[in-house]
Amino acid sequence: MLFTFQNITYTLGTGPARQITVSGSVSEGGVLVVRGPSGAGKTTLLRVLARLQPCDGGEVFLQGESWLHIPSPLWRVGVHYLAQKPALFDGTVADNLAKPFETKVGSKHRLDPGQAKALMQELLLDANLWEQDSRTLSGGEAARIAFVRGLLIQPHVMLLDEPTAALDDQAREAFYGVLSRWLTGPGRAALLVSHNNDYKVLDRVSFLDIGPGQRGE
Ligand SMILES: Nc1ncnc2c1ncn2[C@@H]1O[C@H](COP(=O)(O)OP(=O)(O)OP(=O)(O)O)[C@@H](O)[C@H]1O
Ligand SMILES: [Mg+2]
């Protein structure tokens, strides 16, 4: 298995404690679809797996290596969370795409503008967006720019939180085309949260159901 999480235990909300425990895994080239009603804890699970927030227990393995042995910033290069609400910084699209390479762990590589622009084109994004202020992007444009930025980081695992929610049919098809090709590379897999069934275009899909009283496999 490329990516495995065992007995990940986390608490939802601040009211009466709702604690859930989930386990799951995804093999190279595979996609694990995380399902459950709104508020079930899907986003929280992805954020925990990316180490963007703490959990109460459990262990995660990337290519057999426990997260206990990998510093968080490095972990987040290998396990990339694509937020439900695209997280872009102030600045142009180009600034946003370059940002990951300015961090300590990202500084080994540089932004390849040619590669970035090719991905933008495949995702049906106008080349003129390159110099546009990221705050002025439409919701669907911002979602795709954040996806491009994630791809450029070259993670092993993409944690995709409703990545197509703001996309029209054409852009959605383009998104899955790029994702499918990305998955054919070595050492890659994805977790996906989606409220519609558009992931059916993907091969090698498995499921993890979470929610009240449920325990994932
Ligand atoms: N930082 C927080 N403080 C308080 N409550 C939180 C926080 N983060 C999440 N919650 C609560 O935890 C529950 C699970 O939230 P989460 O975002 O993981 O759900 P979800 O399954 O992704 O839902 P959706 O399908 O609507 O995106 C919700 O009830 C939410 O209000
Ligand atoms: Mg969510």
Short mmCIF file of C-alpha atoms and ligand atoms in Angstrom, two decimals:
data_model
loop_
_atom_site.label_atom_id
_atom_site.label_comp_id
_atom_site.label_asym_id
_atom_site.label_seq_id
_atom_site.Cartn_x
_atom_site.Cartn_y
_atom_site.Cartn_z
CA MET A 1 0.00 0.00 0.00
CA LEU A 2 1.24 3.44 -0.85
CA PHE A 3 -0.68 5.22 1.89
CA THR A 4 -2.23 3.70 5.00
CA PHE A 5 -3.92 5.21 8.03
CA GLN A 6 -4.67 3.14 11.10
CA ASN A 7 -7.19 3.99 13.81
CA ILE A 8 -7.05 7.70 13.17
CA THR A 9 -9.14 9.12 16.00
CA TYR A 10 -10.38 12.68 15.96
CA THR A 11 -13.05 14.83 17.55
CA LEU A 12 -15.59 16.87 15.62
CA GLY A 13 -16.67 20.29 16.76
CA THR A 14 -16.57 21.91 20.13
CA GLY A 15 -19.97 20.86 21.53
CA PRO A 16 -20.71 17.44 23.00
CA ALA A 17 -17.71 15.47 21.87
CA ARG A 18 -18.15 13.37 18.78
CA GLN A 19 -15.13 11.23 18.41
CA ILE A 20 -14.65 8.97 15.40
CA THR A 21 -12.02 6.44 14.45
CA VAL A 22 -11.23 5.56 10.87
CA SER A 23 -8.76 3.34 9.06
CA GLY A 24 -8.09 3.03 5.37
CA SER A 25 -5.51 2.61 2.69
CA VAL A 26 -4.92 3.26 -0.97
CA SER A 27 -2.52 1.53 -3.32
CA GLU A 28 -0.36 3.10 -6.03
CA GLY A 29 -2.49 4.51 -8.81
CA GLY A 30 -5.67 4.16 -6.76
CA VAL A 31 -8.28 6.58 -5.51
CA LEU A 32 -10.01 6.23 -2.16
CA VAL A 33 -13.33 8.06 -2.22
CA VAL A 34 -14.31 9.33 1.24
CA ARG A 35 -18.10 9.43 1.58
CA GLY A 36 -20.44 10.63 4.29
CA PRO A 37 -23.10 13.25 4.98
CA SER A 38 -22.30 16.93 5.36
CA GLY A 39 -20.62 17.48 8.70
CA ALA A 40 -19.54 13.82 8.98
CA GLY A 41 -15.89 14.82 9.26
CA LYS A 42 -14.52 14.28 5.74
CA THR A 43 -12.66 17.58 5.55
CA THR A 44 -11.39 17.13 9.09
CA LEU A 45 -10.04 13.68 8.21
CA LEU A 46 -8.15 15.00 5.17
CA ARG A 47 -6.71 17.87 7.22
CA VAL A 48 -5.58 15.44 9.92
CA LEU A 49 -3.95 13.18 7.32
CA ALA A 50 -2.09 16.20 5.91
CA ARG A 51 -1.06 17.16 9.44
CA LEU A 52 -2.77 20.51 9.20
CA GLN A 53 -4.53 19.74 12.47
CA PRO A 54 -3.86 17.34 15.32
CA CYS A 55 -5.76 14.15 16.10
CA ASP A 56 -6.32 12.13 19.26
CA GLY A 57 -4.54 9.00 18.08
CA GLY A 58 -3.60 6.69 15.25
CA GLU A 59 -0.76 6.40 12.79
CA VAL A 60 -0.29 7.11 9.09
CA PHE A 61 2.23 5.54 6.74
CA LEU A 62 3.47 6.90 3.44
CA GLN A 63 5.36 4.30 1.45
CA GLY A 64 5.71 2.30 4.65
CA GLU A 65 7.20 5.15 6.65
CA SER A 66 5.34 6.36 9.72
CA TRP A 67 4.45 10.03 10.03
CA LEU A 68 6.07 9.89 13.46
CA HIS A 69 9.45 9.85 11.74
CA ILE A 70 8.85 12.68 9.28
CA PRO A 71 8.71 16.40 10.18
CA SER A 72 5.34 18.02 9.33
CA PRO A 73 6.58 20.44 6.61
CA LEU A 74 8.22 17.56 4.77
CA TRP A 75 5.16 15.35 5.25
CA ARG A 76 2.98 18.00 3.65
CA VAL A 77 5.12 17.97 0.51
CA GLY A 78 4.45 14.23 0.14
CA VAL A 79 0.81 14.41 1.23
CA HIS A 80 -0.83 17.46 -0.28
CA TYR A 81 -4.23 18.74 0.87
CA LEU A 82 -6.26 20.57 -1.75
CA ALA A 83 -8.71 22.63 0.28
CA GLN A 84 -12.47 22.67 -0.17
CA LYS A 85 -12.17 26.46 -0.14
CA PRO A 86 -9.15 27.17 -2.36
CA ALA A 87 -6.41 28.73 -0.25
CA LEU A 88 -4.66 31.31 -2.42
CA PHE A 89 -2.41 34.09 -1.16
CA ASP A 90 -2.57 37.75 -2.12
CA GLY A 91 -0.56 38.30 -5.29
CA THR A 92 -0.78 37.12 -8.86
CA VAL A 93 -1.47 33.60 -10.05
CA ALA A 94 2.26 33.31 -10.88
CA ASP A 95 3.14 34.37 -7.31
CA ASN A 96 0.82 31.70 -5.98
CA LEU A 97 2.31 28.98 -8.15
CA ALA A 98 5.84 29.98 -7.10
CA LYS A 99 5.04 30.14 -3.39
CA PRO A 100 5.70 26.46 -2.47
CA PHE A 101 9.20 26.73 -3.90
CA GLU A 102 10.03 29.60 -1.54
CA THR A 103 9.70 27.43 1.56
CA LYS A 104 12.64 25.59 3.07
CA VAL A 105 11.44 22.14 2.01
CA GLY A 106 10.41 23.33 -1.46
CA SER A 107 13.56 25.23 -2.30
CA LYS A 108 15.23 22.18 -3.89
CA HIS A 109 13.07 22.78 -6.96
CA ARG A 110 12.05 25.83 -8.90
CA LEU A 111 8.80 26.74 -10.56
CA ASP A 112 8.77 25.54 -14.16
CA PRO A 113 6.56 28.15 -15.86
CA GLY A 114 6.26 26.04 -19.01
CA GLN A 115 4.93 23.08 -17.07
CA ALA A 116 2.59 25.30 -15.08
CA LYS A 117 1.19 26.96 -18.18
CA ALA A 118 0.71 23.62 -19.92
CA LEU A 119 -1.29 22.34 -16.94
CA MET A 120 -3.36 25.53 -16.92
CA GLN A 121 -4.14 25.05 -20.59
CA GLU A 122 -5.14 21.42 -20.06
CA LEU A 123 -7.47 22.60 -17.31
CA LEU A 124 -9.03 25.08 -19.73
CA LEU A 125 -7.61 28.12 -17.96
CA ASP A 126 -6.81 31.25 -19.96
CA ALA A 127 -3.06 31.93 -20.28
CA ASN A 128 -3.73 35.58 -19.35
CA LEU A 129 -4.59 34.52 -15.82
CA TRP A 130 -0.84 34.20 -15.15
CA GLU A 131 -0.50 37.85 -14.16
CA GLN A 132 -3.98 38.23 -12.69
CA ASP A 133 -4.54 39.11 -9.04
CA SER A 134 -5.56 35.84 -7.39
CA ARG A 135 -8.28 37.63 -5.37
CA THR A 136 -10.13 38.37 -8.60
CA LEU A 137 -10.28 34.76 -9.82
CA SER A 138 -13.64 33.07 -10.14
CA GLY A 139 -14.34 30.17 -7.78
CA GLY A 140 -13.72 27.60 -10.53
CA GLU A 141 -10.53 29.32 -11.67
CA ALA A 142 -9.19 29.50 -8.11
CA ALA A 143 -9.94 25.80 -7.60
CA ARG A 144 -7.98 24.84 -10.72
CA ILE A 145 -5.04 27.14 -9.91
CA ALA A 146 -4.81 25.56 -6.48
CA PHE A 147 -4.82 22.13 -8.18
CA VAL A 148 -2.02 23.20 -10.54
CA ARG A 149 -0.02 24.43 -7.56
CA GLY A 150 -0.54 21.07 -5.86
CA LEU A 151 0.60 19.14 -8.92
CA LEU A 152 3.75 21.25 -9.22
CA ILE A 153 4.77 20.29 -5.69
CA GLN A 154 4.94 16.68 -6.92
CA PRO A 155 3.32 15.00 -3.92
CA HIS A 156 2.84 11.27 -3.57
CA VAL A 157 -0.69 11.57 -2.25
CA MET A 158 -3.27 14.19 -3.19
CA LEU A 159 -6.05 14.78 -0.67
CA LEU A 160 -8.77 16.29 -2.84
CA ASP A 161 -11.63 17.96 -0.99
CA GLU A 162 -14.53 18.45 -3.39
CA PRO A 163 -12.16 19.59 -6.12
CA THR A 164 -14.83 19.82 -8.82
CA ALA A 165 -17.60 21.50 -6.79
CA ALA A 166 -17.08 24.86 -8.53
CA LEU A 167 -16.43 23.47 -12.04
CA ASP A 168 -18.72 23.17 -15.05
CA ASP A 169 -18.97 19.89 -16.97
CA GLN A 170 -16.17 20.70 -19.39
CA ALA A 171 -13.74 21.86 -16.73
CA ARG A 172 -14.67 18.83 -14.63
CA GLU A 173 -13.83 16.50 -17.49
CA ALA A 174 -10.52 18.31 -17.96
CA PHE A 175 -9.81 18.03 -14.23
CA TYR A 176 -10.35 14.26 -14.23
CA GLY A 177 -8.24 13.91 -17.38
CA VAL A 178 -5.29 15.59 -15.67
CA LEU A 179 -5.85 13.67 -12.43
CA SER A 180 -6.06 10.31 -14.24
CA ARG A 181 -2.79 10.93 -16.03
CA TRP A 182 -1.12 12.14 -12.85
CA LEU A 183 -2.16 8.89 -11.14
CA THR A 184 -0.27 6.81 -13.70
CA GLY A 185 3.05 8.20 -12.45
CA PRO A 186 5.14 6.24 -9.94
CA GLY A 187 4.25 6.37 -6.24
CA ARG A 188 1.03 8.30 -6.57
CA ALA A 189 -2.47 7.94 -5.16
CA ALA A 190 -5.37 10.13 -4.12
CA LEU A 191 -8.13 10.49 -1.56
CA LEU A 192 -11.20 12.22 -2.89
CA VAL A 193 -14.26 13.78 -1.31
CA SER A 194 -17.03 14.41 -3.78
CA HIS A 195 -20.73 15.06 -3.38
CA ASN A 196 -21.60 14.02 -6.90
CA ASN A 197 -20.66 10.82 -8.66
CA ASP A 198 -18.31 12.38 -11.17
CA TYR A 199 -15.37 10.27 -9.91
CA LYS A 200 -16.90 7.36 -11.86
CA VAL A 201 -14.64 8.31 -14.77
CA LEU A 202 -11.66 7.15 -12.68
CA ASP A 203 -10.27 3.61 -12.63
CA ARG A 204 -9.32 1.81 -9.46
CA VAL A 205 -11.70 3.49 -7.06
CA SER A 206 -12.39 2.21 -3.56
CA PHE A 207 -14.58 3.68 -0.83
CA LEU A 208 -14.41 4.78 2.78
CA ASP A 209 -17.69 5.66 4.47
CA ILE A 210 -17.57 7.84 7.53
CA GLY A 211 -20.32 9.29 9.66
CA PRO A 212 -22.18 8.93 12.92
CA GLY A 213 -21.63 5.51 14.39
CA GLN A 214 -19.60 4.34 11.45
CA ARG A 215 -16.18 2.94 11.42
CA GLY A 216 -14.14 2.99 8.26
CA GLU A 217 -12.28 0.02 6.84
N1 LIG B 1 -12.36 24.25 13.88
C1 LIG B 1 -13.57 23.80 14.17
N2 LIG B 1 -14.23 24.25 15.26
C2 LIG B 1 -15.44 23.79 15.58
N3 LIG B 1 -16.09 22.85 14.88
C3 LIG B 1 -15.49 22.37 13.80
C4 LIG B 1 -14.21 22.82 13.38
N4 LIG B 1 -13.89 22.16 12.25
C5 LIG B 1 -14.92 21.35 11.98
N5 LIG B 1 -15.89 21.47 12.89
C6 LIG B 1 -17.14 20.71 12.93
O1 LIG B 1 -16.85 19.35 12.71
C7 LIG B 1 -17.84 18.73 11.90
C8 LIG B 1 -17.20 18.08 10.70
O2 LIG B 1 -16.73 19.08 9.82
P1 LIG B 1 -16.10 18.71 8.41
O3 LIG B 1 -15.74 19.98 7.77
O4 LIG B 1 -15.00 17.74 8.62
O5 LIG B 1 -17.32 17.98 7.69
P2 LIG B 1 -17.45 17.44 6.19
O6 LIG B 1 -17.75 15.99 6.27
O7 LIG B 1 -16.26 17.83 5.40
O8 LIG B 1 -18.75 18.20 5.68
P3 LIG B 1 -19.10 18.83 4.21
O9 LIG B 1 -19.56 17.67 3.38
O10 LIG B 1 -20.22 19.78 4.51
O11 LIG B 1 -17.89 19.50 3.71
C9 LIG B 1 -18.83 19.83 11.56
O12 LIG B 1 -19.94 19.71 12.41
C10 LIG B 1 -18.08 21.11 11.81
O13 LIG B 1 -18.93 22.16 12.18
MG MG B 2 -15.95 19.13 3.87
#
